[in-house]
């Protein structure tokens, strides 16, 4: 019930705020209409919090556009990330977890990647989690593009930008220009409805509003670990999921305001944390919301300012049975903050970014049967970064950030990088960067006196990263990207069972990750498109063992081809995942998935129909289970279908 009340309150605030929003919106072009030779010069906003051209950024950048999302049938942010070079996504029937380049242990709530939605840091303040599935804040139809910048990003974004940054840029009302409705049907009795309205008003204000609902009954799942003692090992009617989403966005002149809310309920078939198997209730509930108000101004021809104030909230609830008795818990997190940044170009060849941020996590609570845990955190940060064009071919990027917290876990994060244009077709990039992550409230203070114990002595995690990137464009419509990297992680936080069956988090010894990846991207004049990538990684802990759920090899290929011109497009995706160890150190076998999507536009005027078959070849495969689950691996879905109809009222 608290989730329903929270959603109504937040939506009232969203609508009320938009009603008084002052106005003309900045027109944003459709990136899907940009040919590759221009796309490689598209501004990337994440790497340095300054718009940079991809060819000048010293980081390796991956981009998935709205057209990619449509052509390959990506339904969640997890689908989008799973298509990117060197990344993997695992689902343990509770949450989706992203991995790559030395991280990605299933059940590792922090994830160590920062998620930004138009600049708002969307990770919660209890677990520092980024939500990628049906618990995510956005419908994929609202996404203009997703950028992923690999490597530490604490120099600009601070705590949590550890192994990479995901930046989502949302669409504008102008891009919808009216009302759009959609309905979807999928396997396991899945269904979804969405209504979106977007428009540029007569006064120039750009307005976007959207709401959606989703439901899936899930499936009955077999776990051999529970097939004993009178149980057949089947969890029945314990894989269902449903959600509700709301999103609103407006801009007028220098002002912009946006907010979102999602509530998600998920049945849990895994009997996690030694709960009773195949017992009801066994469920998780999550609700996230945010408001982000921003003011941008050009103070002079050489000085720009951006001022932002934001609010975020997160709630979760878990219900499990233990020996026939109900155990329930709730987590509540709320935070607000403000930041100001300046971009100064008065010095020839230099683009200086200077900023400061104050953030107050004023509620970080866990309500347990044993009592309520309450924590608060305050952080003050300042940072400076310089993008220095030494010559038309050479760009240097260097800076540092200072974070001061009332938990006394202060941190300085430096970074340096360069981009050198070897020729008009080839650019070499090199970078050294550092990042940190504070232990979150769950890791450091959570204790229910039976399942998990607190550890107030946890220290900051640290990472040092070295990366070399080579980008080559032999032809205007072809782009080749390759990279070498080495990461050293210190004091990594992880859970260990103590006293037999009680979890406790500790700072683990150092781990190392090294690897290489390569990607080829090509566009053709008839609208066909191809992207293929291969990644090799060697991730080891202090004992020299391969990191859990870390494959040595990953390969991906995506091909889109117009079958009947613009009226019918096909999207074929092939994903290969190599062998990797599970939590018991047994080897999970490799697998290859094939996904097929067909998109028919203008079936009748203003109607678009899409259909997908995921895991087309119906392969049996599994991912590593979380350490707090009895099974070592979790079976994934076989062949599934998805059908969507979108109608625009113009």
PDB file of C-alpha atoms in Angstrom, residues 324-438:
ATOM      1  CA  UNK A 324       5.944 -21.443   8.030  1.00  0.00           C
ATOM      2  CA  UNK A 325       6.263 -17.987   9.604  1.00  0.00           C
ATOM      3  CA  UNK A 326       6.246 -14.715   7.654  1.00  0.00           C
ATOM      4  CA  UNK A 327       9.367 -12.540   7.640  1.00  0.00           C
ATOM      5  CA  UNK A 328       9.022  -9.080   6.132  1.00  0.00           C
ATOM      6  CA  UNK A 329      11.328  -6.098   5.782  1.00  0.00           C
ATOM      7  CA  UNK A 330      11.266  -2.675   4.164  1.00  0.00           C
ATOM      8  CA  UNK A 331      13.926  -0.269   3.007  1.00  0.00           C
ATOM      9  CA  UNK A 332      13.310   3.446   2.495  1.00  0.00           C
ATOM     10  CA  UNK A 333      15.794   5.852   0.940  1.00  0.00           C
ATOM     11  CA  UNK A 334      15.384   9.550   0.187  1.00  0.00           C
ATOM     12  CA  UNK A 335      17.929  12.112  -0.937  1.00  0.00           C
ATOM     13  CA  UNK A 336      18.241  15.552  -2.450  1.00  0.00           C
ATOM     14  CA  UNK A 337      21.072  17.672  -3.725  1.00  0.00           C
ATOM     15  CA  UNK A 338      22.194  20.579  -5.826  1.00  0.00           C
ATOM     16  CA  UNK A 339      25.144  21.163  -8.081  1.00  0.00           C
ATOM     17  CA  UNK A 340      26.527  23.975 -10.165  1.00  0.00           C
ATOM     18  CA  UNK A 341      29.042  23.761 -12.961  1.00  0.00           C
ATOM     19  CA  UNK A 342      30.745  26.234 -15.247  1.00  0.00           C
ATOM     20  CA  UNK A 343      32.317  25.699 -18.658  1.00  0.00           C
ATOM     21  CA  UNK A 344      34.954  28.354 -19.369  1.00  0.00           C
ATOM     22  CA  UNK A 345      36.598  28.761 -22.788  1.00  0.00           C
ATOM     23  CA  UNK A 346      38.317  32.123 -22.273  1.00  0.00           C
ATOM     24  CA  UNK A 347      41.796  30.604 -22.494  1.00  0.00           C
ATOM     25  CA  UNK A 348      42.837  29.693 -26.013  1.00  0.00           C
ATOM     26  CA  UNK A 349      42.682  25.944 -26.607  1.00  0.00           C
ATOM     27  CA  UNK A 350      41.253  25.199 -23.154  1.00  0.00           C
ATOM     28  CA  UNK A 351      37.769  24.194 -22.104  1.00  0.00           C
ATOM     29  CA  UNK A 352      37.612  24.249 -18.318  1.00  0.00           C
ATOM     30  CA  UNK A 353      34.884  22.457 -16.383  1.00  0.00           C
ATOM     31  CA  UNK A 354      34.528  23.558 -12.769  1.00  0.00           C
ATOM     32  CA  UNK A 355      31.816  22.408 -10.428  1.00  0.00           C
ATOM     33  CA  UNK A 356      30.619  21.812  -6.903  1.00  0.00           C
ATOM     34  CA  UNK A 357      27.890  19.584  -5.480  1.00  0.00           C
ATOM     35  CA  UNK A 358      26.103  19.134  -2.183  1.00  0.00           C
ATOM     36  CA  UNK A 359      24.104  15.963  -1.542  1.00  0.00           C
ATOM     37  CA  UNK A 360      22.143  14.920   1.521  1.00  0.00           C
ATOM     38  CA  UNK A 361      20.947  11.332   1.877  1.00  0.00           C
ATOM     39  CA  UNK A 362      18.576  12.256   4.660  1.00  0.00           C
ATOM     40  CA  UNK A 363      16.841   8.893   4.936  1.00  0.00           C
ATOM     41  CA  UNK A 364      18.551   5.513   4.629  1.00  0.00           C
ATOM     42  CA  UNK A 365      16.305   3.239   6.682  1.00  0.00           C
ATOM     43  CA  UNK A 366      15.668  -0.478   7.023  1.00  0.00           C
ATOM     44  CA  UNK A 367      12.537  -1.549   8.891  1.00  0.00           C
ATOM     45  CA  UNK A 368      13.121  -5.048  10.285  1.00  0.00           C
ATOM     46  CA  UNK A 369      11.300  -7.272  12.785  1.00  0.00           C
ATOM     47  CA  UNK A 370      14.194  -6.538  15.159  1.00  0.00           C
ATOM     48  CA  UNK A 371      13.759  -2.754  14.855  1.00  0.00           C
ATOM     49  CA  UNK A 372      14.481   0.159  12.529  1.00  0.00           C
ATOM     50  CA  UNK A 373      17.941   1.056  11.277  1.00  0.00           C
ATOM     51  CA  UNK A 374      18.289   4.765  10.447  1.00  0.00           C
ATOM     52  CA  UNK A 375      21.280   6.403   8.784  1.00  0.00           C
ATOM     53  CA  UNK A 376      22.028   9.760   7.145  1.00  0.00           C
ATOM     54  CA  UNK A 377      24.892  10.844   4.898  1.00  0.00           C
ATOM     55  CA  UNK A 378      26.045  14.252   3.697  1.00  0.00           C
ATOM     56  CA  UNK A 379      28.592  14.809   0.933  1.00  0.00           C
ATOM     57  CA  UNK A 380      30.261  17.972  -0.352  1.00  0.00           C
ATOM     58  CA  UNK A 381      32.223  17.721  -3.591  1.00  0.00           C
ATOM     59  CA  UNK A 382      34.223  19.935  -5.917  1.00  0.00           C
ATOM     60  CA  UNK A 383      35.917  19.131  -9.192  1.00  0.00           C
ATOM     61  CA  UNK A 384      37.869  20.691 -12.024  1.00  0.00           C
ATOM     62  CA  UNK A 385      38.735  19.357 -15.428  1.00  0.00           C
ATOM     63  CA  UNK A 386      40.493  20.807 -18.449  1.00  0.00           C
ATOM     64  CA  UNK A 387      40.108  19.750 -22.056  1.00  0.00           C
ATOM     65  CA  UNK A 388      43.190  21.192 -23.748  1.00  0.00           C
ATOM     66  CA  UNK A 389      43.522  21.230 -27.524  1.00  0.00           C
ATOM     67  CA  UNK A 390      47.293  21.236 -27.832  1.00  0.00           C
ATOM     68  CA  UNK A 391      47.007  21.140 -31.613  1.00  0.00           C
ATOM     69  CA  UNK A 392      44.328  20.319 -34.181  1.00  0.00           C
ATOM     70  CA  UNK A 393      45.344  16.672 -33.765  1.00  0.00           C
ATOM     71  CA  UNK A 394      46.107  16.376 -30.043  1.00  0.00           C
ATOM     72  CA  UNK A 395      43.635  16.845 -27.180  1.00  0.00           C
ATOM     73  CA  UNK A 396      44.545  16.386 -23.516  1.00  0.00           C
ATOM     74  CA  UNK A 397      41.974  15.840 -20.784  1.00  0.00           C
ATOM     75  CA  UNK A 398      42.924  15.956 -17.110  1.00  0.00           C
ATOM     76  CA  UNK A 399      41.263  16.772 -13.815  1.00  0.00           C
ATOM     77  CA  UNK A 400      40.447  15.742 -10.263  1.00  0.00           C
ATOM     78  CA  UNK A 401      37.544  15.619  -7.828  1.00  0.00           C
ATOM     79  CA  UNK A 402      37.409  15.888  -4.031  1.00  0.00           C
ATOM     80  CA  UNK A 403      34.562  14.241  -2.084  1.00  0.00           C
ATOM     81  CA  UNK A 404      34.113  14.969   1.629  1.00  0.00           C
ATOM     82  CA  UNK A 405      31.542  13.000   3.628  1.00  0.00           C
ATOM     83  CA  UNK A 406      30.356  12.978   7.218  1.00  0.00           C
ATOM     84  CA  UNK A 407      31.379   9.295   7.318  1.00  0.00           C
ATOM     85  CA  UNK A 408      35.030  10.463   7.127  1.00  0.00           C
ATOM     86  CA  UNK A 409      35.630   8.298   4.046  1.00  0.00           C
ATOM     87  CA  UNK A 410      37.045  11.225   2.047  1.00  0.00           C
ATOM     88  CA  UNK A 411      38.459  10.661  -1.420  1.00  0.00           C
ATOM     89  CA  UNK A 412      40.456  12.404  -4.166  1.00  0.00           C
ATOM     90  CA  UNK A 413      39.968  11.043  -7.709  1.00  0.00           C
ATOM     91  CA  UNK A 414      42.399  12.128 -10.465  1.00  0.00           C
ATOM     92  CA  UNK A 415      42.179  11.369 -14.176  1.00  0.00           C
ATOM     93  CA  UNK A 416      44.267  12.062 -17.294  1.00  0.00           C
ATOM     94  CA  UNK A 417      43.735  11.179 -20.934  1.00  0.00           C
ATOM     95  CA  UNK A 418      44.642  12.115 -24.467  1.00  0.00           C
ATOM     96  CA  UNK A 419      43.258  11.721 -27.967  1.00  0.00           C
ATOM     97  CA  UNK A 420      45.687  11.976 -30.874  1.00  0.00           C
ATOM     98  CA  UNK A 421      44.573  12.009 -34.498  1.00  0.00           C
ATOM     99  CA  UNK A 422      47.180   9.948 -36.338  1.00  0.00           C
ATOM    100  CA  UNK A 423      45.480  10.720 -39.644  1.00  0.00           C
ATOM    101  CA  UNK A 424      42.129  11.850 -40.895  1.00  0.00           C
ATOM    102  CA  UNK A 425      40.931   8.261 -40.500  1.00  0.00           C
ATOM    103  CA  UNK A 426      42.661   7.088 -37.305  1.00  0.00           C
ATOM    104  CA  UNK A 427      42.615   8.329 -33.707  1.00  0.00           C
ATOM    105  CA  UNK A 428      44.643   6.959 -30.797  1.00  0.00           C
ATOM    106  CA  UNK A 429      43.389   7.454 -27.239  1.00  0.00           C
ATOM    107  CA  UNK A 430      45.039   6.724 -23.908  1.00  0.00           C
ATOM    108  CA  UNK A 431      43.803   7.272 -20.364  1.00  0.00           C
ATOM    109  CA  UNK A 432      44.613   6.750 -16.705  1.00  0.00           C
ATOM    110  CA  UNK A 433      41.756   7.104 -14.255  1.00  0.00           C
ATOM    111  CA  UNK A 434      40.797   6.302 -10.694  1.00  0.00           C
ATOM    112  CA  UNK A 435      37.496   5.871  -8.922  1.00  0.00           C
ATOM    113  CA  UNK A 436      36.064   4.948  -5.550  1.00  0.00           C
ATOM    114  CA  UNK A 437      32.916   3.504  -4.062  1.00  0.00           C
ATOM    115  CA  UNK A 438      31.832   3.974  -0.492  1.00  0.00           C
TER     116      UNK A 438
END
